[in-house]
Structures are given as structure tokens and as C-alpha cells.
Coordinates of C-alpha atoms and ligand atoms in Angstrom, one line a residue:
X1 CA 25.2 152.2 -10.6
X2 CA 23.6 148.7 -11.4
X3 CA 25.4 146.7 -9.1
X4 CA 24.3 148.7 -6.3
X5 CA 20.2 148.0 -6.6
X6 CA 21.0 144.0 -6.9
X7 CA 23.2 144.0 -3.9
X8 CA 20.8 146.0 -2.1
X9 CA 18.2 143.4 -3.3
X10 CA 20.2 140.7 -2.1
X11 CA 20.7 142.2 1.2
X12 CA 17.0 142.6 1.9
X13 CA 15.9 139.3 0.8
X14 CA 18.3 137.8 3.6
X15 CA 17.1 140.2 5.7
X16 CA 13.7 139.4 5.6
X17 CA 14.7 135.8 5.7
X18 CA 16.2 135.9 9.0
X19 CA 13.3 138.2 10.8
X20 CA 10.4 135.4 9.7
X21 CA 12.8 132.5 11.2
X22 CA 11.5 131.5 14.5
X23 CA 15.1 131.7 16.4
X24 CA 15.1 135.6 15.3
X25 CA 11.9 135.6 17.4
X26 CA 14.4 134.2 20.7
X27 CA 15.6 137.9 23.0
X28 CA 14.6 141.3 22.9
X29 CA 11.6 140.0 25.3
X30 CA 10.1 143.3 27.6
X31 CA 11.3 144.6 30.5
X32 CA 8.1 145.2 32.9
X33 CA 7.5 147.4 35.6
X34 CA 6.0 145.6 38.9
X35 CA 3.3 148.1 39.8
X36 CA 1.0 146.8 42.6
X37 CA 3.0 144.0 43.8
X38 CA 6.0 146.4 45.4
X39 CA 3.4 149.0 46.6
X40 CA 4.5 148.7 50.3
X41 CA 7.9 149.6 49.1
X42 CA 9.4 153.5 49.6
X43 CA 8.4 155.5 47.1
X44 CA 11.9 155.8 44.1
X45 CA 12.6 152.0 44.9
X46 CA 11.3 150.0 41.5
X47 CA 11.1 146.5 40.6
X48 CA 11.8 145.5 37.1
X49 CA 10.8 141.8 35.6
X50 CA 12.2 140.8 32.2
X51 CA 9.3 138.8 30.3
X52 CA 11.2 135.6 29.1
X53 CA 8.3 134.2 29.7
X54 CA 7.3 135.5 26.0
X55 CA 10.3 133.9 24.2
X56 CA 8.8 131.5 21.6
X57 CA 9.5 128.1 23.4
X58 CA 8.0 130.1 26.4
X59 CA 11.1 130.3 28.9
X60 CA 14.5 132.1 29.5
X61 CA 16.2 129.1 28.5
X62 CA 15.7 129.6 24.7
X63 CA 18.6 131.9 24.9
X64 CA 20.7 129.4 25.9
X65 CA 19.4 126.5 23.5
X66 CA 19.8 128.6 20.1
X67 CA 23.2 129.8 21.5
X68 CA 24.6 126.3 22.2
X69 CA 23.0 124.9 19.0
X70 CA 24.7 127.7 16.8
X71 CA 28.2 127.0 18.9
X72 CA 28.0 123.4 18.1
X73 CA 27.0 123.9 14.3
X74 CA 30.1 126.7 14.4
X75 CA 33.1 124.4 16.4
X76 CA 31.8 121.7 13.3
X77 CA 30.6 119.3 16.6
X78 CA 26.7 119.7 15.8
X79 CA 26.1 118.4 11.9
X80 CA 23.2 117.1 9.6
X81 CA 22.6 113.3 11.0
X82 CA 23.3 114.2 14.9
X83 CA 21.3 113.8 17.5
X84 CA 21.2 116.6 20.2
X85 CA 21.6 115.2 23.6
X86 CA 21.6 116.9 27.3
X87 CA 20.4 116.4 30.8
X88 CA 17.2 119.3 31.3
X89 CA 14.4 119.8 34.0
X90 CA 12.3 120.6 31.2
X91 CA 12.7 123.9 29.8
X92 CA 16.3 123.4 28.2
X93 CA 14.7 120.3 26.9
X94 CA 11.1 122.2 25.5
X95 CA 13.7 125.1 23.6
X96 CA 16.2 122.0 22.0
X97 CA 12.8 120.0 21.0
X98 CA 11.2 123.2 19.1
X99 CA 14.9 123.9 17.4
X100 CA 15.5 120.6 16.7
X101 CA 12.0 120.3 15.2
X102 CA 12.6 123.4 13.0
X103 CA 16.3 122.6 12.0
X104 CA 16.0 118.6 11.4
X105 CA 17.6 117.4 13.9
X106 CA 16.7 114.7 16.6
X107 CA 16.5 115.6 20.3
X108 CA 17.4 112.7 22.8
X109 CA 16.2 114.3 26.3
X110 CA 17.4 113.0 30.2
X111 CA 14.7 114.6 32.6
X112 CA 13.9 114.0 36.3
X113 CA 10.3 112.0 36.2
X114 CA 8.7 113.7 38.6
X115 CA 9.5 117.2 35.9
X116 CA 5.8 118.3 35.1
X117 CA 4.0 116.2 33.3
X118 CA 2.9 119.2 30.5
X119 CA 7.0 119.9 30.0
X120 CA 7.5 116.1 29.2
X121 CA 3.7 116.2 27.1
X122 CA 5.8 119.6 25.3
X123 CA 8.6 117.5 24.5
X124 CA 7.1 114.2 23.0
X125 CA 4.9 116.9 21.0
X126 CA 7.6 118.5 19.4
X127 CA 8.9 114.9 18.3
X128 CA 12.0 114.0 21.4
X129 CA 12.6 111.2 22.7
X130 CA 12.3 111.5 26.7
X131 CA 14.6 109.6 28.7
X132 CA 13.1 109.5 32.6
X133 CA 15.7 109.2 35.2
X134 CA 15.3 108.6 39.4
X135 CA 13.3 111.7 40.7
X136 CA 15.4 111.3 43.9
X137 CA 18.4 112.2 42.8
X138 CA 17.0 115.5 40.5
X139 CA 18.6 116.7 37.8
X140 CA 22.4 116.0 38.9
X141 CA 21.0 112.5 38.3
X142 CA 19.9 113.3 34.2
X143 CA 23.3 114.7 34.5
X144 CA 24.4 111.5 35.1
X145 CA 22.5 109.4 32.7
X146 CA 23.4 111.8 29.8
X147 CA 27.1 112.0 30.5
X148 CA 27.1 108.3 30.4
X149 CA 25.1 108.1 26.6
X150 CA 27.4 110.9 25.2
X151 CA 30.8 108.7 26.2
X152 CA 29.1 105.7 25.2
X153 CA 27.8 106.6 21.7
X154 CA 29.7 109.7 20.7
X155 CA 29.5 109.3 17.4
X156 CA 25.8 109.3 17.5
X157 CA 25.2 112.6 20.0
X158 CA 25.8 116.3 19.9
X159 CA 26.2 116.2 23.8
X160 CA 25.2 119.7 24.7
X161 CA 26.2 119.9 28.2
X162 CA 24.3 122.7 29.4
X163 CA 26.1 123.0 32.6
X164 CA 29.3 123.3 31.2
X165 CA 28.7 124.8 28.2
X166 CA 29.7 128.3 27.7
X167 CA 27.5 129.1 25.2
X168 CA 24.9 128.9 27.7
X169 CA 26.2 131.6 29.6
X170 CA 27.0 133.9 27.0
X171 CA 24.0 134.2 25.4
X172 CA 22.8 136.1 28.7
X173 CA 26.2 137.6 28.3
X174 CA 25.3 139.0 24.5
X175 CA 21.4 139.5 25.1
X176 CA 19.7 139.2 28.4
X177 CA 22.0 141.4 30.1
X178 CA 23.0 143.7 27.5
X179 CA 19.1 144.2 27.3
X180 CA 18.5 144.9 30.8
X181 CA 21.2 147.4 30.5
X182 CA 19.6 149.6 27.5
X183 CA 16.1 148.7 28.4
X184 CA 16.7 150.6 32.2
X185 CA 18.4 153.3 30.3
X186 CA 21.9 152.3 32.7
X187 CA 19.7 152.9 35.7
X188 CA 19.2 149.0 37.1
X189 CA 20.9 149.1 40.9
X190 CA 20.8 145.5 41.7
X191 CA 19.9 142.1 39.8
X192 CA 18.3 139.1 41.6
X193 CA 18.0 135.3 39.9
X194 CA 17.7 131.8 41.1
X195 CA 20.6 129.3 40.0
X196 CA 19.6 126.4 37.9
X197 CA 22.5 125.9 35.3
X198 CA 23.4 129.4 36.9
X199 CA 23.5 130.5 32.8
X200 CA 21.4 133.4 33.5
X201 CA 22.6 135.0 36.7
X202 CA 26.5 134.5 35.1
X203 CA 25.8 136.2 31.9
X204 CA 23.3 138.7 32.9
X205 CA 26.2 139.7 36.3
X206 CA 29.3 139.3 34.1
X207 CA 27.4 142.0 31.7
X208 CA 26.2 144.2 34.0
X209 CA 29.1 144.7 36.6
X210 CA 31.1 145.4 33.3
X211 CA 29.4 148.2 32.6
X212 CA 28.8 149.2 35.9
X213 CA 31.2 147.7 38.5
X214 CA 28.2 149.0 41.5
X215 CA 25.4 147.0 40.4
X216 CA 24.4 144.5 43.1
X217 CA 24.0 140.9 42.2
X218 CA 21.9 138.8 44.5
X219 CA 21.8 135.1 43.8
X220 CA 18.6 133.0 45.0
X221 CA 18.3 129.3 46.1
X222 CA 15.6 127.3 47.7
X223 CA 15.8 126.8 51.4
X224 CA 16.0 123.6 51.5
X225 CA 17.2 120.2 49.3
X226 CA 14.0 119.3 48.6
X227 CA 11.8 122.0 47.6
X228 CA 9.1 122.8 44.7
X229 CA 11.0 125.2 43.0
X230 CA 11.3 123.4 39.7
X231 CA 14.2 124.4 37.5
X232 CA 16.6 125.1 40.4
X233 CA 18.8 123.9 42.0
X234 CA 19.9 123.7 46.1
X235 CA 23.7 124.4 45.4
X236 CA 25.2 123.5 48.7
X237 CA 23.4 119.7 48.5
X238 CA 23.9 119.5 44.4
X239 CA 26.8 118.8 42.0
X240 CA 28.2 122.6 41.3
X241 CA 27.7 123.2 37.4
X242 CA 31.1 124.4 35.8
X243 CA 29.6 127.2 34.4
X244 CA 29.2 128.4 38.4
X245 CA 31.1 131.5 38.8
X246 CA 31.8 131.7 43.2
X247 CA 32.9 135.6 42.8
X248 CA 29.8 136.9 40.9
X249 CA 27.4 136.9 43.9
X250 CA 27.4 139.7 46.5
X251 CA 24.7 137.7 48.5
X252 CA 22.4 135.3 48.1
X253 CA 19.1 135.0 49.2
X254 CA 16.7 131.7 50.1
X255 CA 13.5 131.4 49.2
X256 CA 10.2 128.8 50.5
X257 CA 8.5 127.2 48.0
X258 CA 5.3 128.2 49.8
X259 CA 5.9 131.9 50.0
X260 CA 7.2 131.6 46.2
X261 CA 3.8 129.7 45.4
X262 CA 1.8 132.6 47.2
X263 CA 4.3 135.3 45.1
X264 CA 3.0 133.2 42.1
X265 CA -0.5 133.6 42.8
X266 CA 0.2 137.2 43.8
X267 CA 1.4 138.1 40.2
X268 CA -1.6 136.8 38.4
X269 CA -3.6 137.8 40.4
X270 CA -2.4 141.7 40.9
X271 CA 0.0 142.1 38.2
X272 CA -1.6 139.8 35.4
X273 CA 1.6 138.0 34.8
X274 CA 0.7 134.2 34.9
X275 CA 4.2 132.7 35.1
X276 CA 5.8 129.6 37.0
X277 CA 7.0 129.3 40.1
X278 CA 10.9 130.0 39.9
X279 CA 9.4 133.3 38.5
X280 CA 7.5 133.4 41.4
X281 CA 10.6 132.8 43.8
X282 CA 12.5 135.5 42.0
X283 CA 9.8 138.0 42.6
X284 CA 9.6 137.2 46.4
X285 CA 13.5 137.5 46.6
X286 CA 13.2 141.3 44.7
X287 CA 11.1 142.2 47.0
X288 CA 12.8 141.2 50.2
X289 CA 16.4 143.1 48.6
X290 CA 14.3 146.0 47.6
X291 CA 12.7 146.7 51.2
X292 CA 16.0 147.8 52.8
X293 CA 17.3 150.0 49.6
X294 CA 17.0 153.6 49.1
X295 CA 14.9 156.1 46.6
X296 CA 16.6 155.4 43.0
X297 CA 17.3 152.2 43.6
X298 CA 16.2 150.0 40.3
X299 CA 16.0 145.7 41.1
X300 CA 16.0 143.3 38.3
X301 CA 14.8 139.8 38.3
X302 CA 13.7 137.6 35.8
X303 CA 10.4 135.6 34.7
X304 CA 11.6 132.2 33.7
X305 CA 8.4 130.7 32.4
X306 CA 5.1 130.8 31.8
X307 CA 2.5 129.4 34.3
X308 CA 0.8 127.1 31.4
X309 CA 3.6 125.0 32.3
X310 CA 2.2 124.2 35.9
X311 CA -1.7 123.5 35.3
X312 CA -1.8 120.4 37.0
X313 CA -0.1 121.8 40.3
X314 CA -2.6 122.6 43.1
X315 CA -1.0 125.6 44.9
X316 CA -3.1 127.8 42.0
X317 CA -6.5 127.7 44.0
X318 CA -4.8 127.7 48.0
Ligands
PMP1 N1 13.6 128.7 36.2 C1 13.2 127.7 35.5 C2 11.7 127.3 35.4 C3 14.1 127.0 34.7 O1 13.7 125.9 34.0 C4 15.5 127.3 34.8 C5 16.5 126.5 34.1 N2 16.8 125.3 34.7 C6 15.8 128.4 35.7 C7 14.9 129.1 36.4 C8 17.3 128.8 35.9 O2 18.0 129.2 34.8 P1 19.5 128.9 34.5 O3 19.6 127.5 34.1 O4 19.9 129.9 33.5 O5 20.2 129.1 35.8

């Protein structure tokens, strides 16, 4: 009888520990109904947009960060006195900086230099070191560079390796998908996303088509190998990330950066979501899958970012 009370004690002081951490603030973001945006659709077809936008590092790639952070700590490759390393276009880099910061460890960051100059101000903020590498040859270049430190000076790096890193995957696997699941109350139809480490689309499609073999899932690309649609990637022109997954996609669907820059617009300006541009993309891809589906038909996409991140671009006031 006076056991119990001290264990119970023990229990919520750990509890409360882990709720005020910042990583337990990472998932669970909202699931939003697109109102005006899809009004020219049939009445019964919804679009749904999943706010990663609000994680605390302000993207969809915190999942993946935190997931590939506790991996490494776990498999005893991550450690006190390691420095986390990895090729990012910005946002992978802006969640390792804020976890790094809040865990002590140093972050050691390969990024395209044409990536937007308030994700590389982010970094240096949080305390990274930024590594700019040719803007010509994208992020399969940062690849490069990174690949190249971590065989180098392994002793020194915790070479994340988002692109073939599992955890990266699975943490859409574990949350974003299993979210999108209970958070439609098993009523989401088809699930659209663009491919940048393609961590989101395999985790979120793996979950869903296992517990529902007839959802859709609808990958999106830009149209072209130079495009504007920063954090993603032009598969057909680009090194294929191992994490890619060929048999997940039913279809796939290419999007302009100009009408995903007039999507972008569109969803401040109608559906007071200021987000980036990829979010922007995903919207516009959505909406083109949702125009030929029937009553009770429920699409999911995802908001990547926030648009904070994209100040200095001019397409805002076009
Ligand atoms: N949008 C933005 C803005 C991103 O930074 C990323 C990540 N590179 C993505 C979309 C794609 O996410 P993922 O890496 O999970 O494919």
C-alpha cells in the first residue's frame, strides 16, 4: 500500500518530463479541411492537408530528424562528443540544428547554395556549421560532399544519411501515417506527396495501404530538372535515394513551379495557410486527382513548411 503512491509518483514525474521536452512537441500536428480552395469540386469529394507546417522546427521533416537521431543514439552509432552530419536542402538540416542544439551535440550541415537564404540564416542561428556545395548539381551534389566527410573522418561524424536511412521512413511509418489514418476516422481514399528523400510518401503509403490495401497513393514531381520547387527532387534526372520504394506509387503526377507558386498564394490568400511552395505543389496535385473522383472520396496531401521560410522569394506579390 506504500509502494504504490511512490511508484505512481515516479511515474508522473517522468511523465511530465517528457511532455515539456521539445521533441514530445514533434507529430500529432492537425489534419485540416481545404474549404474554399476545392470549391469547384463535386460536392462528397474532400481535400485534407496535414499541418506539418506546425511541428516545432516548422516542417515535416522533424519527424524524420528526432527518428534518426534516437536510431543512432539506440544502434550506439550517435554518442556524447559526435558530430551529426548529412546532406539537407534545408529543412532536414533546420530540425538536426534545433536537436542538436537541445541535446549538445554539433551539427555539420552540406546544403545546395542557392537553398534560401532564411533556411541557411536558421541553421547558423541554431549554432551549425554550413557547408555550401555547387547549386548546379542540387542536392545529389551535398549528397556527395557529405558522403565524402563521413568516409573521411568517421570517427568524428554521426553520418545520418537521410536518404538511406530507415529511420527516416518509419517515422512517417509510426506517426504521419498512422495519424492520417485515426485523424480521417479510416475514411482517407487517396494520398498525394512530392518526393524529396521520398521519407514521407514511403512511410505515410506503406501505413496506409496496410490498413487499407484500396487507398490510392499518388506521387508528385516537378516537371522539369530545373524547377523552383525547393525540397524535391526530379527523380528521373536525380540520383534515386535508397529509401525509394518503385511499387508504392499507383501514379504520379507533375507539377509547374508557377502553377504551384499561384497554389501557394491561393492558400494564404483563401485558406489562411501561409506555407511554402512544395506545400503549394502538393495542393495543386490534390486538386487535379480529386477532379475526376467520385462523392466520398477523401485526398490527403501534406503541408511541408511554413511560408516564413520563403520571404525573400518574389512570386508572393505576382
Ligand atoms: N517539401 C520540403 C519543403 C522539403 O524540405 C522536403 C524534404 N526534402 C520535402 C517536401 C519532401 O519530404 P521527404 O524528404 O520526406 O520526401
Amino acid at each position: 500500500m506504500i509502494a504504490e503512491p511512490k511508484v505512481k509518483i515516479a511515474f508522473q514525474a517522468e511523465n511530465f518530463r517528457r511532455f515539456h521536452d521539445l521533441e514530445s512537441q514533434i507529430g500529432n500536428t492537425p489534419l485540416l479541411r481545404l474549404r474554399r480552395v476545392p470549391q469547384e469540386l463535386s460536392t462528397g469529394v474532400e481535400i485534407f492537408v496535414k499541418a506539418e507546417h506546425m511541428n516545432p522546427g516548422g516542417s515535416v521533416k522533424d519527424r524524420a530528424a528526432l527518428a534518426m537521431i534516437l536510431e543512432g543514439e539506440r544502434s550506439g552509432r550517435l554518442y556524447p562528443g559526435k558530430v551529426i552530419l548529412d546532406a539537407t536542402s534545408g529543412n532536414t538540416g533546420i530540425a538536426y540544428a534545433m536537436l542538436g542544439a537541445a541535446r549538445g551535440y554539433a551539427v555539420m550541415l552540406c546544403l545546395p547554395r542557392n537553398a534560401s537564404e532564411e533556411r541557411k540564416r536558421i541553421l547558423r542561428i541554431h549554432g551549425a556549421e554550413v557547408i555550401e556545395t555547387d547549386p548546379l548539381q542540387g542536392s545529389d551534389g551535398a549528397q556527395t560532399i557529405a558522403r565524402e566527410m563521413a568516409t573521411r573522418d568517421g570517427t568524428k561524424y554521426f553520418y545520418a544519411d537521410q536518404y538511406n536511412n530507415d529511420a527516416n521512413w518509419r517515422a512517417h511509418y509510426d506517426g504521419t501515417g498512422r495519424e492520417i489514418w485515426e485523424q480521417t476516422e479510416r475514411r482517407v481514399t487517396h494520398f498525394v506527396a512530392g518526393l524529396g528523400t521520398c521519407g514521407t510518401f514511403t512511410g505515410v503509403v506503406r501505413r496506409l495501404k496496410e490498413s487499407n490495401p484500396t487507398v490510392r497513393a499518388i506521387s508528385m514531381e516537378p516537371d522539369s530538372p530545373i524547377h523552383g520547387l525547393e525540397g524535391l527532387k526530379h527523380l528521373p534526372t536525380s540520383r534515386m535515394p535508397g529509401i525509394f520504394d518503385p511499387r508504392l506509387a499507383d501514379e504520379t503526377v507533375e507539377v509547374a513551379t508557377e502553377e504551384a507558386q499561384a497554389m501557394t498564394r491561393r492558400l494564404a490568400r483563401e485558406e489562411g495557410l501561409f506555407v511554402g511552395v512544395s506545400s503549394g505543389a502538393n495542393v495543386l496535385a490534390a486538386l487535379s486527382v480529386a477532379r475526376r473522383l467520385p462523392p466520398g472520396s477523401v485526398v490527403v496531401t501534406i503541408l511541408c513548411d511554413g511560408g516564413e521560410r520563403y520571404f525573400s522569394e518574389r512570386f508572393w506579390t505576382e
